[in-house]
Amino acid sequence: MFEKVLIANRGEIALRVARACRELGIRTVAVYSTADRDSAVVRLADEAVCIGPPESRLSYRNAAAIIEAARSTGAQAVHPGYGFLSEDPDFAEICAENGIVFIGPRPEVMAVLGDKARARAVMAGAGLPLLPGSPHTLATVAEAAAVAEDLGYPVMLKVAAGGGGRGMAVV
């Protein structure tokens, strides 16, 4: 069990992680941008560290600032919440290189799941049930139309590398 966890996110998810840690007797560190200095998680956490300006790329996605906050506060682990760094295998590796536990999937798992076609192939190989769809990426509109015709409309197109609902379209 950890003594102290840094929460590398904001809003409702950060608050939920902080509450769960409190129930488990784990001290928390909230990181925040200058725009979030008065947020509920900052008030609830045992410690809080400002990691930058409001733009997420300069604060909540700034791996160096988050690692420095973890190191300076003695946090043994980082909980990324969702979004931001939660699906970034490079960040998980950076945590490991700095002796900090990343609470989430291993970097190699994130790398596989980041490519939807590859993830589908891994799940199929493991015998998991899959929604009907193409077993591989589709290179042309004609190929996509043929698969859609076989499946029946409506279908959903999904880019192989998109995440968070980006790159999806109902046809």
PDB file of C-alpha atoms in Angstrom:
ATOM      1  CA  MET A   1       0.000   0.000   0.000  1.00  0.00           C
ATOM      2  CA  PHE A   2       1.179   3.515  -0.691  1.00  0.00           C
ATOM      3  CA  GLU A   3       1.558   6.197   1.955  1.00  0.00           C
ATOM      4  CA  LYS A   4       1.123   9.078  -0.507  1.00  0.00           C
ATOM      5  CA  VAL A   5      -0.390   9.296  -4.004  1.00  0.00           C
ATOM      6  CA  LEU A   6      -0.165  12.231  -6.384  1.00  0.00           C
ATOM      7  CA  ILE A   7      -3.356  12.823  -8.372  1.00  0.00           C
ATOM      8  CA  ALA A   8      -2.390  13.997 -11.866  1.00  0.00           C
ATOM      9  CA  ASN A   9      -5.773  15.276 -12.974  1.00  0.00           C
ATOM     10  CA  ARG A  10      -8.508  17.755 -12.121  1.00  0.00           C
ATOM     11  CA  GLY A  11     -12.241  17.965 -11.644  1.00  0.00           C
ATOM     12  CA  GLU A  12     -14.570  15.179 -10.608  1.00  0.00           C
ATOM     13  CA  ILE A  13     -12.156  12.324 -11.311  1.00  0.00           C
ATOM     14  CA  ALA A  14      -9.447  13.901  -9.145  1.00  0.00           C
ATOM     15  CA  LEU A  15     -11.974  14.391  -6.359  1.00  0.00           C
ATOM     16  CA  ARG A  16     -13.067  10.750  -6.569  1.00  0.00           C
ATOM     17  CA  VAL A  17      -9.465   9.530  -6.391  1.00  0.00           C
ATOM     18  CA  ALA A  18      -8.782  11.802  -3.409  1.00  0.00           C
ATOM     19  CA  ARG A  19     -11.863  10.530  -1.570  1.00  0.00           C
ATOM     20  CA  ALA A  20     -10.949   6.901  -2.259  1.00  0.00           C
ATOM     21  CA  CYS A  21      -7.418   7.477  -0.990  1.00  0.00           C
ATOM     22  CA  ARG A  22      -8.747   9.165   2.140  1.00  0.00           C
ATOM     23  CA  GLU A  23     -10.992   6.132   2.817  1.00  0.00           C
ATOM     24  CA  LEU A  24      -7.925   3.904   2.493  1.00  0.00           C
ATOM     25  CA  GLY A  25      -5.827   6.103   4.765  1.00  0.00           C
ATOM     26  CA  ILE A  26      -3.536   7.221   1.943  1.00  0.00           C
ATOM     27  CA  ARG A  27      -2.293  10.814   1.929  1.00  0.00           C
ATOM     28  CA  THR A  28      -2.838  12.737  -1.325  1.00  0.00           C
ATOM     29  CA  VAL A  29      -1.116  15.396  -3.375  1.00  0.00           C
ATOM     30  CA  ALA A  30      -3.256  17.357  -5.808  1.00  0.00           C
ATOM     31  CA  VAL A  31      -1.577  19.067  -8.724  1.00  0.00           C
ATOM     32  CA  TYR A  32      -3.329  22.057 -10.207  1.00  0.00           C
ATOM     33  CA  SER A  33      -3.056  24.758 -12.829  1.00  0.00           C
ATOM     34  CA  THR A  34      -3.300  28.401 -11.827  1.00  0.00           C
ATOM     35  CA  ALA A  35      -6.933  28.359 -12.998  1.00  0.00           C
ATOM     36  CA  ASP A  36      -7.776  25.489 -10.614  1.00  0.00           C
ATOM     37  CA  ARG A  37      -6.083  26.766  -7.447  1.00  0.00           C
ATOM     38  CA  ASP A  38      -9.427  27.012  -5.602  1.00  0.00           C
ATOM     39  CA  SER A  39     -10.825  23.667  -6.777  1.00  0.00           C
ATOM     40  CA  ALA A  40     -12.433  21.123  -4.467  1.00  0.00           C
ATOM     41  CA  VAL A  41      -9.628  18.591  -4.862  1.00  0.00           C
ATOM     42  CA  VAL A  42      -7.015  21.178  -3.906  1.00  0.00           C
ATOM     43  CA  ARG A  43      -8.982  21.856  -0.705  1.00  0.00           C
ATOM     44  CA  LEU A  44      -9.499  18.141   0.028  1.00  0.00           C
ATOM     45  CA  ALA A  45      -5.957  16.912  -0.667  1.00  0.00           C
ATOM     46  CA  ASP A  46      -3.344  16.776   2.053  1.00  0.00           C
ATOM     47  CA  GLU A  47      -0.942  18.748  -0.144  1.00  0.00           C
ATOM     48  CA  ALA A  48      -1.229  20.676  -3.396  1.00  0.00           C
ATOM     49  CA  VAL A  49       1.362  21.738  -5.960  1.00  0.00           C
ATOM     50  CA  CYS A  50       0.863  24.250  -8.763  1.00  0.00           C
ATOM     51  CA  ILE A  51       2.187  22.760 -12.010  1.00  0.00           C
ATOM     52  CA  GLY A  52       1.583  25.570 -14.469  1.00  0.00           C
ATOM     53  CA  PRO A  53      -0.814  27.841 -16.326  1.00  0.00           C
ATOM     54  CA  PRO A  54      -4.378  26.954 -17.370  1.00  0.00           C
ATOM     55  CA  GLU A  55      -3.478  25.417 -20.749  1.00  0.00           C
ATOM     56  CA  SER A  56      -3.426  21.649 -20.121  1.00  0.00           C
ATOM     57  CA  ARG A  57      -0.386  21.075 -22.343  1.00  0.00           C
ATOM     58  CA  LEU A  58       1.569  23.356 -20.002  1.00  0.00           C
ATOM     59  CA  SER A  59       0.210  21.857 -16.783  1.00  0.00           C
ATOM     60  CA  TYR A  60      -1.795  18.615 -16.645  1.00  0.00           C
ATOM     61  CA  ARG A  61       0.051  17.164 -19.655  1.00  0.00           C
ATOM     62  CA  ASN A  62       3.439  18.410 -18.495  1.00  0.00           C
ATOM     63  CA  ALA A  63       5.129  15.183 -17.428  1.00  0.00           C
ATOM     64  CA  ALA A  64       8.229  16.920 -16.088  1.00  0.00           C
ATOM     65  CA  ALA A  65       6.187  19.177 -13.783  1.00  0.00           C
ATOM     66  CA  ILE A  66       4.140  16.248 -12.495  1.00  0.00           C
ATOM     67  CA  ILE A  67       7.197  14.075 -11.846  1.00  0.00           C
ATOM     68  CA  GLU A  68       8.883  16.973 -10.035  1.00  0.00           C
ATOM     69  CA  ALA A  69       5.754  17.468  -7.902  1.00  0.00           C
ATOM     70  CA  ALA A  70       5.743  13.758  -7.018  1.00  0.00           C
ATOM     71  CA  ARG A  71       9.436  13.747  -6.151  1.00  0.00           C
ATOM     72  CA  SER A  72       9.320  16.966  -4.122  1.00  0.00           C
ATOM     73  CA  THR A  73       6.354  15.765  -2.038  1.00  0.00           C
ATOM     74  CA  GLY A  74       7.531  12.192  -1.605  1.00  0.00           C
ATOM     75  CA  ALA A  75       4.586  10.654  -3.433  1.00  0.00           C
ATOM     76  CA  GLN A  76       5.295   7.003  -4.198  1.00  0.00           C
ATOM     77  CA  ALA A  77       2.636   6.726  -6.894  1.00  0.00           C
ATOM     78  CA  VAL A  78       0.793   8.783  -9.494  1.00  0.00           C
ATOM     79  CA  HIS A  79      -2.873   8.238 -10.260  1.00  0.00           C
ATOM     80  CA  PRO A  80      -3.583   9.793 -13.672  1.00  0.00           C
ATOM     81  CA  GLY A  81      -7.380   9.711 -13.479  1.00  0.00           C
ATOM     82  CA  TYR A  82      -8.617   9.536 -17.064  1.00  0.00           C
ATOM     83  CA  GLY A  83      -7.665  11.537 -20.136  1.00  0.00           C
ATOM     84  CA  PHE A  84      -4.514  13.668 -19.997  1.00  0.00           C
ATOM     85  CA  LEU A  85      -1.678  11.241 -19.166  1.00  0.00           C
ATOM     86  CA  SER A  86      -3.748   8.145 -18.344  1.00  0.00           C
ATOM     87  CA  GLU A  87      -3.259   6.647 -21.821  1.00  0.00           C
ATOM     88  CA  ASP A  88       0.322   7.783 -22.355  1.00  0.00           C
ATOM     89  CA  PRO A  89       2.788   4.876 -22.252  1.00  0.00           C
ATOM     90  CA  ASP A  90       5.697   7.325 -22.303  1.00  0.00           C
ATOM     91  CA  PHE A  91       4.474   8.944 -19.090  1.00  0.00           C
ATOM     92  CA  ALA A  92       4.113   5.555 -17.398  1.00  0.00           C
ATOM     93  CA  GLU A  93       7.711   4.783 -18.395  1.00  0.00           C
ATOM     94  CA  ILE A  94       8.902   8.162 -17.087  1.00  0.00           C
ATOM     95  CA  CYS A  95       7.238   7.381 -13.756  1.00  0.00           C
ATOM     96  CA  ALA A  96       9.040   4.019 -13.581  1.00  0.00           C
ATOM     97  CA  GLU A  97      12.382   5.614 -14.483  1.00  0.00           C
ATOM     98  CA  ASN A  98      11.895   7.958 -11.532  1.00  0.00           C
ATOM     99  CA  GLY A  99      10.939   5.225  -9.070  1.00  0.00           C
ATOM    100  CA  ILE A 100       7.286   6.277  -9.018  1.00  0.00           C
ATOM    101  CA  VAL A 101       4.488   3.765  -9.487  1.00  0.00           C
ATOM    102  CA  PHE A 102       2.042   4.591 -12.278  1.00  0.00           C
ATOM    103  CA  ILE A 103      -1.418   3.493 -11.150  1.00  0.00           C
ATOM    104  CA  GLY A 104      -2.777   2.060 -14.358  1.00  0.00           C
ATOM    105  CA  PRO A 105      -1.848  -0.287 -17.170  1.00  0.00           C
ATOM    106  CA  ARG A 106       1.762  -1.100 -17.962  1.00  0.00           C
ATOM    107  CA  PRO A 107       3.242   0.977 -20.811  1.00  0.00           C
ATOM    108  CA  GLU A 108       3.334  -1.986 -23.209  1.00  0.00           C
ATOM    109  CA  VAL A 109      -0.367  -2.651 -22.609  1.00  0.00           C
ATOM    110  CA  MET A 110      -1.219   0.999 -23.317  1.00  0.00           C
ATOM    111  CA  ALA A 111       0.835   0.861 -26.518  1.00  0.00           C
ATOM    112  CA  VAL A 112      -1.159  -2.135 -27.765  1.00  0.00           C
ATOM    113  CA  LEU A 113      -4.513  -0.672 -26.784  1.00  0.00           C
ATOM    114  CA  GLY A 114      -3.657   2.679 -28.349  1.00  0.00           C
ATOM    115  CA  ASP A 115      -3.826   1.005 -31.752  1.00  0.00           C
ATOM    116  CA  LYS A 116      -7.437  -0.133 -32.052  1.00  0.00           C
ATOM    117  CA  ALA A 117      -6.766  -2.637 -34.853  1.00  0.00           C
ATOM    118  CA  ARG A 118      -3.941  -4.217 -32.870  1.00  0.00           C
ATOM    119  CA  ALA A 119      -6.071  -4.255 -29.705  1.00  0.00           C
ATOM    120  CA  ARG A 120      -8.882  -5.990 -31.585  1.00  0.00           C
ATOM    121  CA  ALA A 121      -6.470  -8.640 -32.870  1.00  0.00           C
ATOM    122  CA  VAL A 122      -5.125  -9.258 -29.349  1.00  0.00           C
ATOM    123  CA  MET A 123      -8.655  -9.612 -27.956  1.00  0.00           C
ATOM    124  CA  ALA A 124      -9.671 -11.963 -30.768  1.00  0.00           C
ATOM    125  CA  GLY A 125      -6.540 -14.032 -30.145  1.00  0.00           C
ATOM    126  CA  ALA A 126      -7.496 -14.294 -26.477  1.00  0.00           C
ATOM    127  CA  GLY A 127     -10.936 -15.595 -27.430  1.00  0.00           C
ATOM    128  CA  LEU A 128     -12.843 -12.572 -26.151  1.00  0.00           C
ATOM    129  CA  PRO A 129     -16.192 -11.754 -27.759  1.00  0.00           C
ATOM    130  CA  LEU A 130     -16.002  -8.854 -30.208  1.00  0.00           C
ATOM    131  CA  LEU A 131     -18.579  -6.645 -31.827  1.00  0.00           C
ATOM    132  CA  PRO A 132     -18.984  -7.329 -35.532  1.00  0.00           C
ATOM    133  CA  GLY A 133     -16.432  -5.420 -37.568  1.00  0.00           C
ATOM    134  CA  SER A 134     -13.369  -5.582 -39.717  1.00  0.00           C
ATOM    135  CA  PRO A 135     -10.546  -7.837 -38.515  1.00  0.00           C
ATOM    136  CA  HIS A 136      -7.986  -5.372 -39.908  1.00  0.00           C
ATOM    137  CA  THR A 137      -7.595  -1.732 -40.863  1.00  0.00           C
ATOM    138  CA  LEU A 138      -9.314  -0.590 -44.038  1.00  0.00           C
ATOM    139  CA  ALA A 139      -7.125   1.135 -46.597  1.00  0.00           C
ATOM    140  CA  THR A 140      -9.700   2.462 -49.065  1.00  0.00           C
ATOM    141  CA  VAL A 141     -13.235   3.789 -49.204  1.00  0.00           C
ATOM    142  CA  ALA A 142     -14.173   0.842 -51.438  1.00  0.00           C
ATOM    143  CA  GLU A 143     -12.889  -1.613 -48.832  1.00  0.00           C
ATOM    144  CA  ALA A 144     -14.818   0.189 -46.080  1.00  0.00           C
ATOM    145  CA  ALA A 145     -17.991   0.168 -48.213  1.00  0.00           C
ATOM    146  CA  ALA A 146     -17.659  -3.584 -48.824  1.00  0.00           C
ATOM    147  CA  VAL A 147     -17.272  -4.317 -45.092  1.00  0.00           C
ATOM    148  CA  ALA A 148     -20.199  -2.027 -44.280  1.00  0.00           C
ATOM    149  CA  GLU A 149     -22.344  -3.787 -46.864  1.00  0.00           C
ATOM    150  CA  ASP A 150     -21.521  -7.152 -45.269  1.00  0.00           C
ATOM    151  CA  LEU A 151     -22.237  -5.884 -41.745  1.00  0.00           C
ATOM    152  CA  GLY A 152     -25.328  -3.856 -42.598  1.00  0.00           C
ATOM    153  CA  TYR A 153     -25.955  -0.210 -41.901  1.00  0.00           C
ATOM    154  CA  PRO A 154     -25.576   1.812 -39.783  1.00  0.00           C
ATOM    155  CA  VAL A 155     -21.901   1.199 -39.081  1.00  0.00           C
ATOM    156  CA  MET A 156     -19.340   3.165 -37.144  1.00  0.00           C
ATOM    157  CA  LEU A 157     -15.954   4.040 -38.581  1.00  0.00           C
ATOM    158  CA  LYS A 158     -13.138   4.372 -36.076  1.00  0.00           C
ATOM    159  CA  VAL A 159      -9.591   5.517 -36.721  1.00  0.00           C
ATOM    160  CA  ALA A 160      -7.066   2.992 -35.464  1.00  0.00           C
ATOM    161  CA  ALA A 161      -5.127   5.480 -33.336  1.00  0.00           C
ATOM    162  CA  GLY A 162      -7.919   7.759 -32.122  1.00  0.00           C
ATOM    163  CA  GLY A 163      -8.922   7.927 -28.496  1.00  0.00           C
ATOM    164  CA  GLY A 164     -11.468   9.605 -26.291  1.00  0.00           C
ATOM    165  CA  GLY A 165     -14.206   9.411 -28.935  1.00  0.00           C
ATOM    166  CA  ARG A 166     -12.159  11.254 -31.517  1.00  0.00           C
ATOM    167  CA  GLY A 167     -12.039   9.891 -35.032  1.00  0.00           C
ATOM    168  CA  MET A 168     -15.415   8.142 -34.950  1.00  0.00           C
ATOM    169  CA  ALA A 169     -18.251   8.598 -37.399  1.00  0.00           C
ATOM    170  CA  VAL A 170     -21.616   6.872 -37.816  1.00  0.00           C
ATOM    171  CA  VAL A 171     -22.386   5.969 -41.444  1.00  0.00           C
TER     172      VAL A 171
END
